[in-house]
C-alpha atoms as a printed R data frame, in Angstrom:
    type eleno elety resid chain resno       x       y       z
1   ATOM     1    CA   MET     A     1 178.329 116.811 104.597
2   ATOM     2    CA   LYS     A     2 174.998 115.788 106.198
3   ATOM     3    CA   LEU     A     3 173.245 112.627 107.451
4   ATOM     4    CA   ASN     A     4 171.375 110.360 104.933
5   ATOM     5    CA   LEU     A     5 167.926 111.338 106.363
6   ATOM     6    CA   GLU     A     6 164.262 111.453 104.360
7   ATOM     7    CA   GLN     A     7 161.363 113.199 105.743
8   ATOM     8    CA   ILE     A     8 158.973 110.956 107.666
9   ATOM     9    CA   PRO     A     9 155.838 110.602 105.908
10  ATOM    10    CA   ARG     A    10 152.814 112.664 107.180
11  ATOM    11    CA   VAL     A    11 149.036 112.220 107.052
12  ATOM    12    CA   LYS     A    12 146.397 114.369 108.435
13  ATOM    13    CA   THR     A    13 143.924 111.467 109.505
14  ATOM    14    CA   ILE     A    14 144.385 107.552 109.474
15  ATOM    15    CA   THR     A    15 142.280 104.475 109.416
16  ATOM    16    CA   LYS     A    16 143.024 101.558 111.730
17  ATOM    17    CA   GLU     A    17 143.590  99.353 108.659
18  ATOM    18    CA   LYS     A    18 146.099 101.839 106.889
19  ATOM    19    CA   PHE     A    19 148.123 102.350 109.863
20  ATOM    20    CA   LEU     A    20 148.371  98.579 110.759
21  ATOM    21    CA   LYS     A    21 149.092  97.548 107.232
22  ATOM    22    CA   GLU     A    22 151.261 100.475 106.029
23  ATOM    23    CA   TYR     A    23 153.210 101.542 109.252
24  ATOM    24    CA   VAL     A    24 152.836  99.097 112.269
25  ATOM    25    CA   GLN     A    25 153.497  95.979 110.130
26  ATOM    26    CA   LEU     A    26 156.108  97.340 107.925
27  ATOM    27    CA   GLN     A    27 157.889  99.132 111.064
28  ATOM    28    CA   LYS     A    28 157.967 102.486 109.439
29  ATOM    29    CA   PRO     A    29 157.240 105.760 111.365
30  ATOM    30    CA   VAL     A    30 154.520 108.304 110.242
31  ATOM    31    CA   VAL     A    31 153.301 111.465 111.498
32  ATOM    32    CA   ILE     A    32 149.638 111.669 112.190
33  ATOM    33    CA   GLU     A    33 148.688 115.651 112.126
34  ATOM    34    CA   GLN     A    34 145.033 115.658 113.252
35  ATOM    35    CA   LEU     A    35 144.921 112.453 115.686
36  ATOM    36    CA   ILE     A    36 144.110 114.726 118.618
37  ATOM    37    CA   MET     A    37 142.355 117.333 117.778
38  ATOM    38    CA   ASP     A    38 139.256 116.308 119.904
39  ATOM    39    CA   TRP     A    39 141.253 116.204 123.069
40  ATOM    40    CA   PRO     A    40 140.997 118.822 125.533
41  ATOM    41    CA   ALA     A    41 144.721 119.037 125.687
42  ATOM    42    CA   TYR     A    42 144.934 120.111 122.015
43  ATOM    43    CA   LYS     A    43 143.580 123.318 123.255
44  ATOM    44    CA   LYS     A    44 144.542 123.387 126.799
45  ATOM    45    CA   TRP     A    45 147.931 121.964 127.028
46  ATOM    46    CA   ASP     A    46 150.796 124.784 127.162
47  ATOM    47    CA   LEU     A    47 153.628 125.616 129.678
48  ATOM    48    CA   SER     A    48 151.167 128.038 131.403
49  ATOM    49    CA   TYR     A    49 148.571 125.338 132.182
50  ATOM    50    CA   ILE     A    50 151.040 122.867 133.119
51  ATOM    51    CA   ASN     A    51 152.266 125.362 135.714
52  ATOM    52    CA   SER     A    52 148.495 125.832 136.932
53  ATOM    53    CA   VAL     A    53 148.337 122.062 137.619
54  ATOM    54    CA   ALA     A    54 151.744 120.984 138.694
55  ATOM    55    CA   GLY     A    55 153.576 123.950 139.629
56  ATOM    56    CA   ASP     A    56 154.021 122.877 143.051
57  ATOM    57    CA   LYS     A    57 155.599 119.484 141.980
58  ATOM    58    CA   THR     A    58 159.205 119.016 142.578
59  ATOM    59    CA   VAL     A    59 160.475 117.415 139.251
60  ATOM    60    CA   PRO     A    60 163.804 115.379 138.219
61  ATOM    61    CA   LEU     A    61 166.075 117.302 135.654
62  ATOM    62    CA   TYR     A    62 168.582 116.128 133.351
63  ATOM    63    CA   ASP     A    63 170.959 118.151 131.254
64  ATOM    64    CA   ASP     A    64 173.357 117.674 128.485
65  ATOM    65    CA   ARG     A    65 176.523 116.765 130.568
66  ATOM    66    CA   PRO     A    66 178.463 113.333 129.319
67  ATOM    67    CA   ILE     A    67 177.421 110.314 131.277
68  ATOM    68    CA   SER     A    68 179.642 109.326 134.115
69  ATOM    69    CA   SER     A    69 179.995 106.893 136.868
70  ATOM    70    CA   GLU     A    70 178.600 109.529 139.199
71  ATOM    71    CA   PHE     A    71 175.211 108.488 138.185
72  ATOM    72    CA   LYS     A    72 173.237 105.387 137.972
73  ATOM    73    CA   PHE     A    73 171.358 104.466 134.744
74  ATOM    74    CA   ASN     A    74 168.800 107.230 134.116
75  ATOM    75    CA   GLU     A    75 169.464 108.934 137.486
76  ATOM    76    CA   ALA     A    76 168.422 112.560 137.387
77  ATOM    77    CA   HIS     A    77 171.034 115.042 137.607
78  ATOM    78    CA   THR     A    78 169.261 117.587 139.904
79  ATOM    79    CA   SER     A    79 165.435 118.649 140.838
80  ATOM    80    CA   MET     A    80 163.555 121.834 141.402
81  ATOM    81    CA   ARG     A    81 159.864 123.023 141.511
82  ATOM    82    CA   MET     A    82 158.160 122.813 138.217
83  ATOM    83    CA   SER     A    83 157.107 126.524 138.467
84  ATOM    84    CA   GLU     A    84 160.718 127.366 138.821
85  ATOM    85    CA   TYR     A    85 161.612 125.192 135.761
86  ATOM    86    CA   LEU     A    86 158.975 126.437 133.484
87  ATOM    87    CA   GLY     A    87 160.113 129.938 134.343
88  ATOM    88    CA   LEU     A    88 163.541 129.098 133.132
89  ATOM    89    CA   LEU     A    89 161.858 127.491 130.117
90  ATOM    90    CA   GLU     A    90 160.040 130.943 129.357
91  ATOM    91    CA   LYS     A    91 163.392 132.683 129.685
92  ATOM    92    CA   GLY     A    92 165.266 130.642 127.297
93  ATOM    93    CA   SER     A    93 168.143 130.049 129.625
94  ATOM    94    CA   THR     A    94 168.379 126.411 130.516
95  ATOM    95    CA   ASN     A    95 169.445 123.230 129.057
96  ATOM    96    CA   TYR     A    96 167.684 121.152 131.798
97  ATOM    97    CA   ARG     A    97 165.058 118.617 130.487
98  ATOM    98    CA   ILE     A    98 162.583 116.518 132.449
99  ATOM    99    CA   PHE     A    99 162.566 113.055 131.432
100 ATOM   100    CA   LEU     A   100 160.076 110.572 132.148
101 ATOM   101    CA   TYR     A   101 157.621 112.604 133.954
102 ATOM   102    CA   ASN     A   102 154.601 110.127 135.329
103 ATOM   103    CA   LEU     A   103 151.743 112.537 134.764
104 ATOM   104    CA   LEU     A   104 149.297 110.036 135.993
105 ATOM   105    CA   LYS     A   105 150.992 109.996 139.419
106 ATOM   106    CA   GLU     A   106 152.180 113.393 139.738
107 ATOM   107    CA   ALA     A   107 149.380 115.389 138.156
108 ATOM   108    CA   PRO     A   108 146.305 113.336 137.828
109 ATOM   109    CA   LYS     A   109 144.180 116.297 136.652
110 ATOM   110    CA   LEU     A   110 145.814 116.080 133.208
111 ATOM   111    CA   GLN     A   111 144.191 112.575 132.764
112 ATOM   112    CA   ASP     A   112 140.869 114.408 132.035
113 ATOM   113    CA   ASP     A   113 142.613 115.990 129.161
114 ATOM   114    CA   PHE     A   114 143.433 113.187 126.719
115 ATOM   115    CA   LYS     A   115 142.179 109.667 125.667
116 ATOM   116    CA   TYR     A   116 144.168 106.538 124.470
117 ATOM   117    CA   PRO     A   117 143.725 106.466 120.666
118 ATOM   118    CA   ASP     A   118 142.665 102.678 120.588
119 ATOM   119    CA   GLU     A   119 141.050 103.290 117.397
120 ATOM   120    CA   ILE     A   120 144.237 102.960 115.491
121 ATOM   121    CA   GLY     A   121 144.666  99.486 116.281
122 ATOM   122    CA   LEU     A   122 147.373  99.286 119.145
123 ATOM   123    CA   LYS     A   123 146.852  98.328 122.836
124 ATOM   124    CA   PHE     A   124 148.464 100.980 124.697
125 ATOM   125    CA   MET     A   125 149.901 100.393 128.406
126 ATOM   126    CA   LYS     A   126 147.384 102.490 130.359
127 ATOM   127    CA   LYS     A   127 149.661 103.285 133.481
128 ATOM   128    CA   LEU     A   128 152.603 104.611 131.479
129 ATOM   129    CA   PRO     A   129 151.936 107.943 129.756
130 ATOM   130    CA   PHE     A   130 155.205 110.206 130.274
131 ATOM   131    CA   LEU     A   131 155.855 113.742 129.908
132 ATOM   132    CA   PHE     A   132 158.937 115.150 128.340
133 ATOM   133    CA   PHE     A   133 160.093 118.900 128.953
134 ATOM   134    CA   GLY     A   134 162.988 120.947 127.155
135 ATOM   135    CA   GLY     A   135 164.027 124.618 126.633
136 ATOM   136    CA   LYS     A   136 164.889 125.894 123.149
137 ATOM   137    CA   GLY     A   137 168.028 124.229 121.862
138 ATOM   138    CA   SER     A   138 168.179 121.550 124.346
139 ATOM   139    CA   LYS     A   139 168.696 117.914 123.053
140 ATOM   140    CA   VAL     A   140 168.152 114.414 123.914
141 ATOM   141    CA   PHE     A   141 171.059 112.207 122.960
142 ATOM   142    CA   MET     A   142 170.446 109.290 120.299
143 ATOM   143    CA   HIS     A   143 169.109 106.319 122.151
144 ATOM   144    CA   TYR     A   144 166.458 103.868 121.799
145 ATOM   145    CA   ASP     A   145 163.958 102.820 124.557
146 ATOM   146    CA   ILE     A   146 164.608 100.107 127.130
147 ATOM   147    CA   ASP     A   147 161.430  98.007 126.637
148 ATOM   148    CA   LEU     A   148 161.634  98.427 122.689
149 ATOM   149    CA   ALA     A   149 157.940  99.486 122.771
150 ATOM   150    CA   ASN     A   150 156.007 100.872 119.867
151 ATOM   151    CA   ILE     A   151 155.375 104.456 120.723
152 ATOM   152    CA   LEU     A   152 153.165 107.324 119.859
153 ATOM   153    CA   HIS     A   153 154.798 110.631 120.635
154 ATOM   154    CA   PHE     A   154 152.726 113.824 120.979
155 ATOM   155    CA   HIS     A   155 154.098 117.312 120.971
156 ATOM   156    CA   PHE     A   156 152.844 120.265 122.525
157 ATOM   157    CA   HIS     A   157 153.509 124.033 122.806
158 ATOM   158    CA   GLY     A   158 156.241 124.871 120.200
159 ATOM   159    CA   GLU     A   159 158.103 122.693 117.707
160 ATOM   160    CA   LYS     A   160 160.970 120.185 117.970
161 ATOM   161    CA   GLN     A   161 163.376 118.309 115.495
162 ATOM   162    CA   CYS     A   162 163.187 114.363 115.629
163 ATOM   163    CA   ILE     A   163 165.800 112.227 114.041
164 ATOM   164    CA   LEU     A   164 165.155 108.517 113.667
165 ATOM   165    CA   PHE     A   165 167.143 105.516 112.677
166 ATOM   166    CA   PRO     A   166 165.656 101.934 112.288
167 ATOM   167    CA   PRO     A   167 167.473  98.954 114.360
168 ATOM   168    CA   SER     A   168 168.959  97.833 111.101
169 ATOM   169    CA   GLU     A   169 171.202 100.996 111.225
170 ATOM   170    CA   THR     A   170 172.661 100.271 114.489
171 ATOM   171    CA   LYS     A   171 175.888  99.122 112.997
172 ATOM   172    CA   PHE     A   172 176.418 102.686 111.902
173 ATOM   173    CA   LEU     A   173 175.633 104.635 114.993
174 ATOM   174    CA   TYR     A   174 178.734 104.085 117.362
175 ATOM   175    CA   LYS     A   175 176.160 102.049 119.889
176 ATOM   176    CA   VAL     A   176 177.931 102.130 123.515
177 ATOM   177    CA   PRO     A   177 177.947  98.480 124.720
178 ATOM   178    CA   HIS     A   178 176.050  97.548 127.911
179 ATOM   179    CA   ALA     A   179 173.689 100.731 127.106
180 ATOM   180    CA   LEU     A   180 171.130 101.926 124.945
181 ATOM   181    CA   ILE     A   181 172.812 105.094 123.572
182 ATOM   182    CA   SER     A   182 175.001 106.278 120.713
183 ATOM   183    CA   HIS     A   183 178.486 107.780 121.523
184 ATOM   184    CA   GLN     A   184 177.390 111.161 123.399
185 ATOM   185    CA   ASN     A   185 180.066 113.143 121.279
186 ATOM   186    CA   ILE     A   186 178.527 112.824 118.262
187 ATOM   187    CA   ASP     A   187 176.505 115.913 117.052
188 ATOM   188    CA   PHE     A   188 173.549 114.416 114.725
189 ATOM   189    CA   ASN     A   189 172.639 117.769 113.461
190 ATOM   190    CA   ALA     A   190 176.479 118.671 112.180
191 ATOM   191    CA   PRO     A   191 178.120 115.204 112.039
192 ATOM   192    CA   ASP     A   192 181.903 115.081 111.375
193 ATOM   193    CA   PHE     A   193 182.315 112.067 109.087
194 ATOM   194    CA   ASN     A   194 186.115 112.104 109.577
195 ATOM   195    CA   LYS     A   195 185.734 111.545 113.059
196 ATOM   196    CA   TRP     A   196 182.564 109.268 112.947
197 ATOM   197    CA   PRO     A   197 182.955 107.628 109.230
198 ATOM   198    CA   ALA     A   198 180.530 104.975 109.539
199 ATOM   199    CA   LEU     A   199 177.673 107.458 110.246
200 ATOM   200    CA   GLN     A   200 177.744 108.472 106.402
201 ATOM   201    CA   HIS     A   201 176.096 104.928 105.803
202 ATOM   202    CA   ALA     A   202 173.241 105.300 108.086
203 ATOM   203    CA   LYS     A   203 170.100 105.918 106.613
204 ATOM   204    CA   GLY     A   204 167.358 107.580 108.769
205 ATOM   205    CA   TYR     A   205 164.368 109.772 109.061
206 ATOM   206    CA   ILE     A   206 163.759 113.534 109.967
207 ATOM   207    CA   THR     A   207 160.661 115.644 110.823
208 ATOM   208    CA   ASN     A   208 159.919 118.751 112.725
209 ATOM   209    CA   LEU     A   209 156.880 118.102 115.244
210 ATOM   210    CA   LYS     A   210 154.631 120.851 116.040
211 ATOM   211    CA   HIS     A   211 151.694 121.569 118.581
212 ATOM   212    CA   GLY     A   212 149.264 118.565 118.679
213 ATOM   213    CA   GLU     A   213 151.154 116.258 116.223
214 ATOM   214    CA   ALA     A   214 151.801 112.669 116.884
215 ATOM   215    CA   LEU     A   215 154.413 110.775 115.865
216 ATOM   216    CA   TYR     A   216 154.519 107.055 115.449
217 ATOM   217    CA   MET     A   217 158.034 105.394 116.376
218 ATOM   218    CA   PRO     A   218 158.294 101.786 115.771
219 ATOM   219    CA   GLU     A   219 159.750  99.014 118.117
220 ATOM   220    CA   GLY     A   220 163.513  99.715 119.108
221 ATOM   221    CA   TYR     A   221 163.950 102.814 116.812
222 ATOM   222    CA   TRP     A   222 166.893 105.170 117.671
223 ATOM   223    CA   HIS     A   223 165.601 108.762 118.407
224 ATOM   224    CA   GLN     A   224 167.305 111.930 118.878
225 ATOM   225    CA   MET     A   225 165.460 115.240 119.790
226 ATOM   226    CA   THR     A   226 166.305 118.952 119.595
227 ATOM   227    CA   TYR     A   227 163.923 121.530 121.156
228 ATOM   228    CA   LEU     A   228 163.484 124.233 118.826
229 ATOM   229    CA   THR     A   229 161.437 126.212 120.927
230 ATOM   230    CA   PRO     A   230 160.621 125.460 124.519
231 ATOM   231    CA   GLY     A   231 157.885 122.921 124.814
232 ATOM   232    CA   PHE     A   232 156.992 119.326 126.086
233 ATOM   233    CA   SER     A   233 155.623 115.911 124.635
234 ATOM   234    CA   MET     A   234 153.965 112.995 125.817
235 ATOM   235    CA   SER     A   235 154.611 109.151 124.929
236 ATOM   236    CA   ILE     A   236 152.208 106.387 125.373
237 ATOM   237    CA   ARG     A   237 153.535 102.874 124.652
238 ATOM   238    CA   SER     A   238 152.274  99.366 123.185
239 ATOM   239    CA   VAL     A   239 154.468  96.545 124.027
240 ATOM   240    CA   SER     A   240 156.692  94.773 121.273
241 ATOM   241    CA   ARG     A   241 154.980  92.589 118.920
242 ATOM   242    CA   LYS     A   242 158.069  90.796 117.809
243 ATOM   243    CA   THR     A   243 159.168  88.054 120.007
244 ATOM   244    CA   THR     A   244 162.957  88.730 119.713
245 ATOM   245    CA   ASN     A   245 162.329  92.424 120.821
246 ATOM   246    CA   PHE     A   246 160.299  91.255 123.770
247 ATOM   247    CA   ILE     A   247 163.205  89.046 124.777
248 ATOM   248    CA   LYS     A   248 165.680  91.997 124.348
249 ATOM   249    CA   ALA     A   249 163.572  94.093 126.479
250 ATOM   250    CA   THR     A   250 163.507  91.633 129.241
251 ATOM   251    CA   TYR     A   251 167.346  91.396 129.026
252 ATOM   252    CA   ASN     A   252 167.435  95.315 129.404
253 ATOM   253    CA   PHE     A   253 165.207  95.531 132.162
254 ATOM   254    CA   PHE     A   254 166.599  92.706 134.323
255 ATOM   255    CA   ILE     A   255 170.000  92.147 133.402
256 ATOM   256    CA   MET     A   256 171.675  94.837 131.336
257 ATOM   257    CA   ARG     A   257 170.973  97.901 133.433
258 ATOM   258    CA   HIS     A   258 171.644  96.212 136.766
259 ATOM   259    CA   PHE     A   259 174.848  94.918 135.342
260 ATOM   260    CA   ASP     A   260 175.777  98.553 134.209
261 ATOM   261    CA   ASN     A   261 175.132 100.033 137.517
262 ATOM   262    CA   LEU     A   262 177.285  97.420 139.152
263 ATOM   263    CA   MET     A   263 180.118  98.174 136.735
264 ATOM   264    CA   ARG     A   264 179.675 101.867 137.271
265 ATOM   265    CA   LYS     A   265 179.995 101.281 141.052
266 ATOM   266    CA   THR     A   266 182.806  99.131 141.194
267 ATOM   267    CA   ARG     A   267 184.914 100.405 138.269
268 ATOM   268    CA   GLY     A   268 184.041 104.167 138.266
269 ATOM   269    CA   GLN     A   269 184.908 106.389 135.212
270 ATOM   270    CA   LYS     A   270 187.144 103.684 133.808
271 ATOM   271    CA   TRP     A   271 183.985 101.710 133.105
272 ATOM   272    CA   ILE     A   272 182.402 104.748 131.123
273 ATOM   273    CA   ASN     A   273 185.801 105.391 129.359
274 ATOM   274    CA   TYR     A   274 185.885 101.840 128.392
275 ATOM   275    CA   LYS     A   275 182.491 101.913 126.888
276 ATOM   276    CA   ASN     A   276 182.939 104.963 124.893
277 ATOM   277    CA   GLU     A   277 186.209 103.657 123.652
278 ATOM   278    CA   GLU     A   278 184.666 100.308 122.637
279 ATOM   279    CA   ALA     A   279 181.801 102.146 120.785
280 ATOM   280    CA   ILE     A   280 184.472 103.582 118.400
281 ATOM   281    CA   LEU     A   281 186.700 100.516 118.058
282 ATOM   282    CA   ARG     A   282 183.842  98.082 117.331
283 ATOM   283    CA   THR     A   283 181.857 100.369 115.006
284 ATOM   284    CA   ASN     A   284 184.907 101.408 112.756
285 ATOM   285    CA   LYS     A   285 186.163  97.570 112.885
286 ATOM   286    CA   ARG     A   286 182.572  96.461 111.765
287 ATOM   287    CA   ASN     A   287 182.580  98.936 108.910
288 ATOM   288    CA   GLY     A   288 186.147  98.523 107.705
289 ATOM   289    CA   TYR     A   289 187.532 101.910 109.135
290 ATOM   290    CA   SER     A   290 190.119 100.314 111.668
């Protein structure tokens, strides 16, 4: 069996009025295929170009190991020079990913290659464009972002698969308590419904993003990415419009992540194991599978 996923709607271009009315106000995702064709990045950005402007930088790396008490919330697993990492990507021999690479700080030359698409009606936070890199087959676990922002996600160099779920489906996704993730043992590309029975009720979206395409992800949407080829993406953010989401984001920043780090430090792996067990127990009980 497969997840209940529908294709994310696609448009070549879009007006401000249509984007706000049909997608932002309704909190529905959409792929805009030709939003950035006038950016220098559309023609310039590939792995070779990134190497030329940032190859000497030391970058934090993450892999797909299970979350453990060894690392703090969002703490990198290792680091290496960007040039070395890009070499691994081109060989197709790594599951290391770069997560939240601050391009304004680390490679300011890249700022000349893009502009904020304010014409679509969202006000973007101008200091927070991040880059994400992955090798063929590498996966980003199912999660939602700590700030519950409206996100525009642009992909470059290759193709990656994106699976999304709206916040309404959280009750089916085996959310880990005191965290922003679903249970990491779930394979969202081939889920075992005998082991994760509530998942069969979740209704979500799927698309494959190609070079230059932009994906709008509404506030608090769950997302899981699989790199079908080596490549990278850039996200820009607009703050939550919903007051409830702004309050939740504030809680995530100032209470939840600090509490989780404290518990990892004091209880170690027992805390991680407890959260994973609770994700299963709570979800199955909520959906009548206990």
